[in-house]
XYZ file of C-alpha atoms in Angstrom:
439
model
C 97.492 -157.028 24.683
C 97.805 -158.137 28.275
C 99.444 -156.152 31.031
C 99.098 -152.799 29.228
C 97.954 -150.650 32.114
C 100.195 -147.908 33.431
C 101.983 -148.174 36.733
C 103.591 -145.502 38.853
C 106.568 -143.728 37.285
C 110.049 -145.099 37.802
C 111.528 -144.242 41.194
C 115.211 -144.815 40.513
C 116.571 -141.710 38.803
C 120.273 -141.596 38.097
C 122.244 -140.503 41.141
C 124.161 -137.255 40.767
C 127.858 -137.957 40.457
C 127.428 -141.564 39.306
C 129.778 -142.830 36.615
C 128.724 -144.140 33.202
C 130.888 -147.247 32.998
C 127.918 -149.278 31.782
C 128.004 -147.407 28.455
C 131.516 -148.727 27.807
C 130.209 -152.235 28.530
C 127.465 -151.758 25.926
C 130.119 -150.694 23.400
C 132.207 -153.786 24.207
C 129.189 -156.006 23.634
C 128.477 -154.217 20.346
C 132.017 -154.822 19.041
C 131.830 -158.471 20.070
C 128.533 -158.961 18.180
C 130.001 -157.335 15.055
C 132.933 -159.779 15.203
C 130.544 -162.652 15.897
C 128.508 -161.960 12.768
C 131.545 -161.106 10.661
C 132.744 -164.648 11.355
C 129.342 -165.976 10.274
C 129.287 -163.967 7.036
C 132.837 -164.716 5.886
C 131.950 -168.158 4.519
C 129.080 -166.878 2.376
C 131.541 -164.410 0.826
C 134.199 -167.038 0.156
C 131.870 -169.909 -0.783
C 131.907 -169.383 -4.602
C 135.711 -169.477 -4.817
C 135.945 -172.339 -2.309
C 133.449 -174.303 -4.386
C 135.457 -173.630 -7.524
C 138.770 -174.639 -5.957
C 137.487 -177.856 -4.372
C 134.990 -178.723 -7.118
C 131.974 -178.758 -4.797
C 128.499 -179.495 -6.109
C 125.429 -177.706 -4.745
C 124.720 -180.414 -2.166
C 128.242 -180.107 -0.761
C 127.951 -176.323 -0.726
C 124.716 -176.600 1.248
C 126.363 -178.965 3.721
C 129.246 -176.549 4.250
C 126.941 -173.546 4.692
C 124.727 -175.400 7.183
C 127.574 -176.798 9.307
C 127.651 -173.777 11.619
C 123.914 -173.904 12.387
C 123.826 -177.549 13.459
C 126.449 -177.236 16.188
C 125.441 -173.696 17.162
C 121.851 -174.766 17.867
C 122.816 -178.070 19.502
C 125.251 -176.431 21.923
C 122.916 -173.700 23.187
C 121.858 -175.619 26.290
C 125.365 -176.758 27.315
C 126.559 -173.238 26.485
C 123.875 -171.674 28.666
C 124.727 -174.062 31.500
C 128.368 -173.013 31.167
C 127.411 -169.323 31.264
C 125.808 -169.875 34.685
C 129.078 -171.314 36.036
C 131.972 -169.438 34.431
C 132.600 -165.714 34.830
C 132.076 -163.658 31.624
C 135.580 -162.235 31.972
C 137.003 -165.731 31.459
C 134.390 -167.476 29.338
C 133.974 -164.829 26.635
C 137.699 -164.475 25.801
C 138.036 -168.259 25.764
C 135.163 -168.554 23.286
C 136.481 -165.682 21.162
C 139.963 -167.151 20.954
C 138.734 -170.660 20.142
C 136.248 -169.683 17.418
C 138.806 -167.232 15.990
C 141.466 -169.945 15.815
C 138.991 -172.221 14.033
C 138.262 -169.367 11.621
C 141.967 -168.761 10.915
C 142.558 -172.459 10.232
C 139.698 -172.404 7.706
C 141.968 -170.169 5.617
C 144.867 -172.592 5.916
C 143.435 -176.082 5.461
C 143.375 -177.804 2.100
C 140.397 -180.154 2.195
C 136.614 -179.970 2.116
C 136.260 -182.284 5.139
C 138.516 -180.033 7.226
C 136.443 -176.993 6.290
C 133.293 -178.777 7.494
C 134.880 -179.733 10.815
C 136.282 -176.252 11.418
C 132.986 -174.562 10.526
C 131.223 -176.825 13.023
C 133.846 -175.808 15.591
C 133.015 -172.138 14.995
C 129.376 -172.974 15.785
C 130.397 -174.805 18.961
C 132.453 -171.950 20.381
C 130.027 -169.190 19.356
C 127.141 -170.981 21.085
C 127.577 -169.307 24.517
C 127.961 -165.809 23.030
C 124.412 -164.472 23.214
C 123.656 -165.971 26.652
C 126.840 -164.211 27.839
C 125.664 -160.959 26.257
C 122.358 -161.250 28.084
C 124.012 -162.056 31.407
C 126.342 -159.068 31.122
C 123.480 -156.730 30.163
C 121.355 -157.987 33.079
C 124.186 -157.323 35.518
C 125.202 -153.939 34.139
C 121.938 -152.215 33.218
C 118.857 -151.247 35.221
C 115.546 -152.434 33.786
C 114.639 -149.046 32.314
C 117.863 -148.957 30.217
C 118.237 -152.624 29.387
C 116.234 -152.769 26.153
C 118.235 -149.836 24.757
C 121.476 -151.617 25.633
C 120.262 -154.886 24.098
C 119.030 -153.069 20.998
C 122.376 -151.286 20.674
C 124.573 -154.355 20.821
C 122.123 -156.439 18.758
C 122.400 -153.841 15.989
C 125.961 -155.089 15.557
C 124.668 -158.201 13.807
C 122.994 -156.135 11.085
C 126.062 -153.933 10.659
C 128.144 -157.091 10.367
C 125.846 -158.435 7.663
C 125.001 -155.268 5.728
C 128.206 -153.247 5.866
C 131.067 -155.683 6.405
C 130.088 -158.127 3.661
C 131.289 -155.703 0.932
C 134.518 -155.207 2.894
C 135.118 -158.950 3.049
C 134.351 -159.219 -0.664
C 136.952 -156.548 -1.385
C 139.534 -158.349 0.778
C 138.922 -161.522 -1.160
C 139.341 -159.680 -4.470
C 142.582 -157.978 -3.388
C 144.148 -160.981 -1.634
C 142.374 -164.371 -1.789
C 139.575 -166.235 -0.026
C 142.146 -167.675 2.403
C 142.888 -164.228 3.803
C 139.203 -163.543 4.480
C 139.336 -166.182 7.212
C 142.831 -165.386 8.449
C 142.157 -161.668 8.920
C 138.679 -161.992 10.447
C 139.995 -164.625 12.832
C 142.920 -162.397 13.805
C 140.502 -159.599 14.741
C 138.726 -161.998 17.108
C 141.986 -163.052 18.758
C 142.913 -159.450 19.503
C 139.447 -158.620 20.815
C 139.474 -161.651 23.113
C 142.565 -160.235 24.809
C 140.981 -156.770 25.036
C 137.844 -158.218 26.669
C 139.872 -160.114 29.283
C 141.851 -156.992 30.189
C 138.905 -154.581 30.340
C 135.814 -156.466 31.494
C 134.738 -156.568 35.146
C 131.381 -157.015 36.887
C 129.880 -153.785 38.308
C 131.055 -154.301 41.898
C 134.563 -155.251 40.713
C 134.974 -152.471 38.182
C 137.288 -149.579 38.973
C 135.440 -147.466 36.398
C 132.038 -147.752 38.109
C 131.681 -145.880 41.380
C 129.378 -146.863 44.238
C 126.674 -144.466 43.030
C 126.473 -146.181 39.636
C 126.431 -149.668 41.202
C 123.597 -148.590 43.526
C 121.719 -147.081 40.590
C 121.978 -150.341 38.642
C 120.965 -152.424 41.681
C 117.977 -150.247 42.594
C 116.848 -150.286 38.963
C 116.700 -154.092 38.851
C 120.214 -154.934 37.650
C 121.453 -158.228 39.125
C 124.737 -156.912 40.474
C 124.686 -159.147 43.573
C 124.099 -162.568 41.984
C 126.894 -164.951 42.929
C 128.160 -167.363 40.252
C 127.272 -171.018 40.632
C 130.935 -171.779 41.294
C 130.573 -169.955 44.631
C 127.234 -171.502 45.589
C 128.342 -175.105 45.255
C 126.011 -175.961 42.331
C 128.396 -177.332 39.736
C 126.256 -179.952 38.008
C 123.183 -179.417 35.894
C 120.116 -180.969 37.484
C 116.776 -182.169 36.151
C 115.163 -179.733 38.556
C 116.865 -176.855 36.784
C 115.820 -178.234 33.399
C 112.217 -178.630 34.529
C 112.144 -175.036 35.745
C 113.089 -173.693 32.315
C 110.962 -176.232 30.396
C 107.678 -176.385 32.319
C 106.750 -172.718 32.592
C 104.139 -171.493 30.123
C 105.524 -167.955 30.158
C 108.984 -169.125 29.164
C 107.567 -171.240 26.344
C 105.892 -168.073 25.128
C 109.237 -166.353 24.607
C 110.876 -169.533 23.240
C 108.207 -169.987 20.560
C 108.119 -166.258 19.858
C 111.875 -166.267 19.268
C 111.608 -169.159 16.817
C 109.021 -167.205 14.834
C 111.040 -163.978 14.973
C 114.315 -165.544 13.851
C 112.550 -167.395 11.027
C 112.341 -164.036 9.250
C 116.051 -163.407 9.853
C 116.987 -166.775 8.382
C 114.743 -166.205 5.384
C 116.801 -163.118 4.564
C 120.079 -164.920 5.271
C 119.286 -167.877 3.031
C 116.511 -167.523 0.443
C 116.165 -163.794 -0.208
C 119.199 -163.452 -2.544
C 118.078 -166.497 -4.542
C 114.558 -165.068 -4.735
C 115.840 -161.854 -6.312
C 118.070 -163.656 -8.815
C 115.942 -166.678 -9.752
C 112.407 -165.362 -9.380
C 112.914 -161.639 -10.094
C 115.582 -162.125 -12.784
C 118.112 -159.680 -11.299
C 121.838 -159.850 -11.937
C 124.156 -160.658 -9.050
C 125.552 -157.136 -8.686
C 122.135 -155.509 -8.469
C 120.761 -158.207 -6.189
C 123.794 -157.864 -3.907
C 123.070 -154.184 -3.444
C 119.348 -154.754 -2.900
C 119.996 -157.507 -0.338
C 121.810 -154.968 1.849
C 118.816 -152.593 1.990
C 116.603 -154.744 4.259
C 119.552 -155.267 6.626
C 120.022 -151.510 6.886
C 116.290 -151.161 7.579
C 116.606 -153.809 10.305
C 119.524 -151.884 11.816
C 117.326 -148.792 12.152
C 114.497 -150.907 13.540
C 116.523 -152.552 16.290
C 117.907 -149.202 17.492
C 114.434 -147.657 17.572
C 112.966 -150.709 19.323
C 115.311 -150.523 22.307
C 114.974 -146.761 22.793
C 111.180 -146.903 22.402
C 110.811 -149.722 24.909
C 112.928 -148.035 27.588
C 111.143 -144.715 27.069
C 107.842 -146.458 27.731
C 109.262 -147.841 30.985
C 110.427 -144.349 32.002
C 106.985 -142.924 31.210
C 105.385 -145.308 33.677
C 104.092 -148.050 31.397
C 104.151 -151.547 32.829
C 107.205 -153.625 31.951
C 105.058 -156.028 29.931
C 103.554 -153.280 27.805
C 106.901 -151.547 27.291
C 108.666 -154.731 26.165
C 105.902 -156.417 24.182
C 104.579 -153.387 22.291
C 107.684 -152.998 20.043
C 107.919 -156.786 19.632
C 104.306 -157.270 18.566
C 104.333 -154.131 16.400
C 107.499 -155.364 14.711
C 105.995 -158.787 14.040
C 102.912 -157.159 12.517
C 105.173 -155.142 10.203
C 107.070 -158.313 9.257
C 103.847 -159.752 7.855
C 103.928 -157.123 5.074
C 106.268 -159.381 3.091
C 103.119 -161.163 1.870
C 102.633 -158.087 -0.329
C 105.349 -159.419 -2.640
C 102.839 -162.022 -3.826
C 100.589 -159.304 -5.263
C 102.972 -157.214 -7.360
C 105.456 -157.610 -10.189
C 107.101 -154.253 -9.452
C 110.625 -154.866 -8.149
C 110.679 -151.548 -6.317
C 107.544 -152.480 -4.400
C 108.924 -155.930 -3.628
C 112.083 -154.457 -2.116
C 109.967 -151.889 -0.220
C 107.857 -154.686 1.281
C 111.029 -156.533 2.268
C 112.527 -153.416 3.885
C 109.360 -152.796 5.912
C 109.264 -156.453 6.934
C 112.891 -156.538 8.057
C 112.564 -153.149 9.755
C 109.802 -154.798 11.767
C 112.063 -157.744 12.503
C 114.678 -155.343 13.835
C 112.081 -153.442 15.878
C 111.036 -156.719 17.498
C 114.616 -157.856 18.190
C 114.640 -156.751 21.830
C 113.351 -160.168 22.834
C 116.420 -160.829 25.009
C 115.039 -158.122 27.325
C 112.241 -160.576 28.175
C 114.813 -163.224 29.070
C 116.459 -160.655 31.359
C 113.132 -159.781 32.961
C 111.619 -163.268 33.263
C 114.381 -165.880 33.660
C 115.016 -167.241 37.167
C 117.969 -165.197 38.425
C 120.069 -168.288 39.207
C 119.345 -169.842 35.808
C 119.842 -166.843 33.559
C 122.324 -168.669 31.334
C 120.346 -171.924 31.106
C 117.154 -170.040 30.252
C 119.030 -167.978 27.670
C 120.490 -171.159 26.214
C 117.043 -172.756 25.862
C 115.686 -169.513 24.363
C 118.513 -169.341 21.821
C 118.373 -173.084 21.090
C 114.680 -173.085 20.185
C 115.014 -169.767 18.366
C 117.885 -171.019 16.249
C 116.081 -174.184 15.204
C 114.661 -171.794 12.612
C 118.113 -171.756 10.986
C 117.471 -175.384 10.083
C 113.689 -175.327 9.567
C 113.294 -172.176 7.460
C 115.600 -173.083 4.535
C 114.311 -176.658 4.413
C 110.581 -175.857 4.628
C 110.787 -173.078 2.034
C 112.773 -175.359 -0.255
C 109.970 -177.930 -0.055
C 107.184 -175.378 -0.579
C 108.440 -173.429 -3.591
C 108.775 -174.581 -7.178
C 111.070 -173.401 -9.949
C 108.477 -170.820 -11.037
C 106.427 -170.068 -7.920
C 107.845 -168.533 -4.739
C 104.483 -167.376 -3.317
C 104.090 -170.270 -0.827
C 107.254 -169.119 0.934
C 105.753 -165.749 1.797
C 102.533 -167.412 2.949
C 104.575 -169.670 5.239
C 106.558 -166.747 6.662
C 103.349 -164.795 7.315
C 101.730 -167.704 9.148
C 104.847 -168.276 11.271
C 104.929 -164.569 12.187
C 101.253 -164.669 13.194
C 101.994 -167.615 15.488
C 104.737 -165.521 17.097
C 102.287 -162.700 17.824
C 99.854 -165.125 19.445
C 102.626 -166.566 21.566
C 103.547 -163.177 23.071
C 99.916 -162.238 23.645
C 98.489 -165.489 25.016
C 101.423 -167.472 26.415
C 103.734 -164.822 27.877
C 100.990 -162.794 29.554
C 102.235 -160.693 32.446
C 105.983 -160.052 32.338
C 107.489 -161.017 35.691
C 110.493 -162.970 36.911
C 109.920 -166.705 37.218
C 110.421 -167.907 40.790
C 111.726 -171.334 41.725
């Protein structure tokens, strides 16, 4: 692996008497990610009853379930451009309120077409979310703490998927599928208001003293970057696009993210069907087993962030500290191929848990965006990164559907293993030395 030599130990220890306001920011990001993924999971919970009420066939169900991904991926670049120009204190609450309103109306409307339109609207307004998360983390955390912060708030997506899905199912049972959308949307509306009231940049925050701001700045946090609205650059330019599209290092993290998120989308789409249709499990048992890999991923993402930052503190180069958990995690993800060589359900689930633990371990990839993106184009780079990564939400279900037959799922695991191997090569040979791209 390139760039693995040690450098001198970190020279920016925490200043005595500095505040810890950045930890509250990490918690705010975590809550926002949980809400974000809760609003992605609510449709999969309600889909069976929606299909029954509206008489949807499987093709219509697939269209409804895919509606979010099409607009979410397509709007990553405009969303990233917007992140570079609008302050997180204003943009994040606006996005939260708008996607939450769309979610609430999904529980009120009475037609299939309206559900499609509203689900696409949720994808539109959630598109800037992760670029905003990355921008906030880059401003609030020094380099040696950033991967831990990113790992912490990213873990919210696995909690949202593994733990809140049963809660939403219970709500639907007690009330109706309509209330699943109304209540989850209401949570987002309230949190949007909370974010607007509480969030400030480091230099504007009354909770962060000068010692903490200096600590963040000296550790590589971008506390002094002025928004584009104050620099006079209001329009996207081809020069900006070429900067984020023509650099080999950036393509390394774009391609790596596509390969990493392919595993996530396999578990979000095909894994439950694999257990039911190819392993002959009932829905109750498969529902429980589906949650186990997500819990393993939750552990993995928390370990990945802490491990990476500890390597930075021990004097490892930034490239080694960031890429070691990512590449190790991708190697672990390749263990899912073991499912092709056993008929033991316990072993199959064990392979899946190891694979998704690895996916979680590798999910600190946004730390590379923080470390490598041009400072002025943090949002645009993050948008491109998330756009290419989330193309897997379209490619993975379609490609696997073409590869497998009614009796043979083995080609799917071969495909996932090959894609993961490509991701490893991309981090090793394309990314190379981790350093900020200059303009």
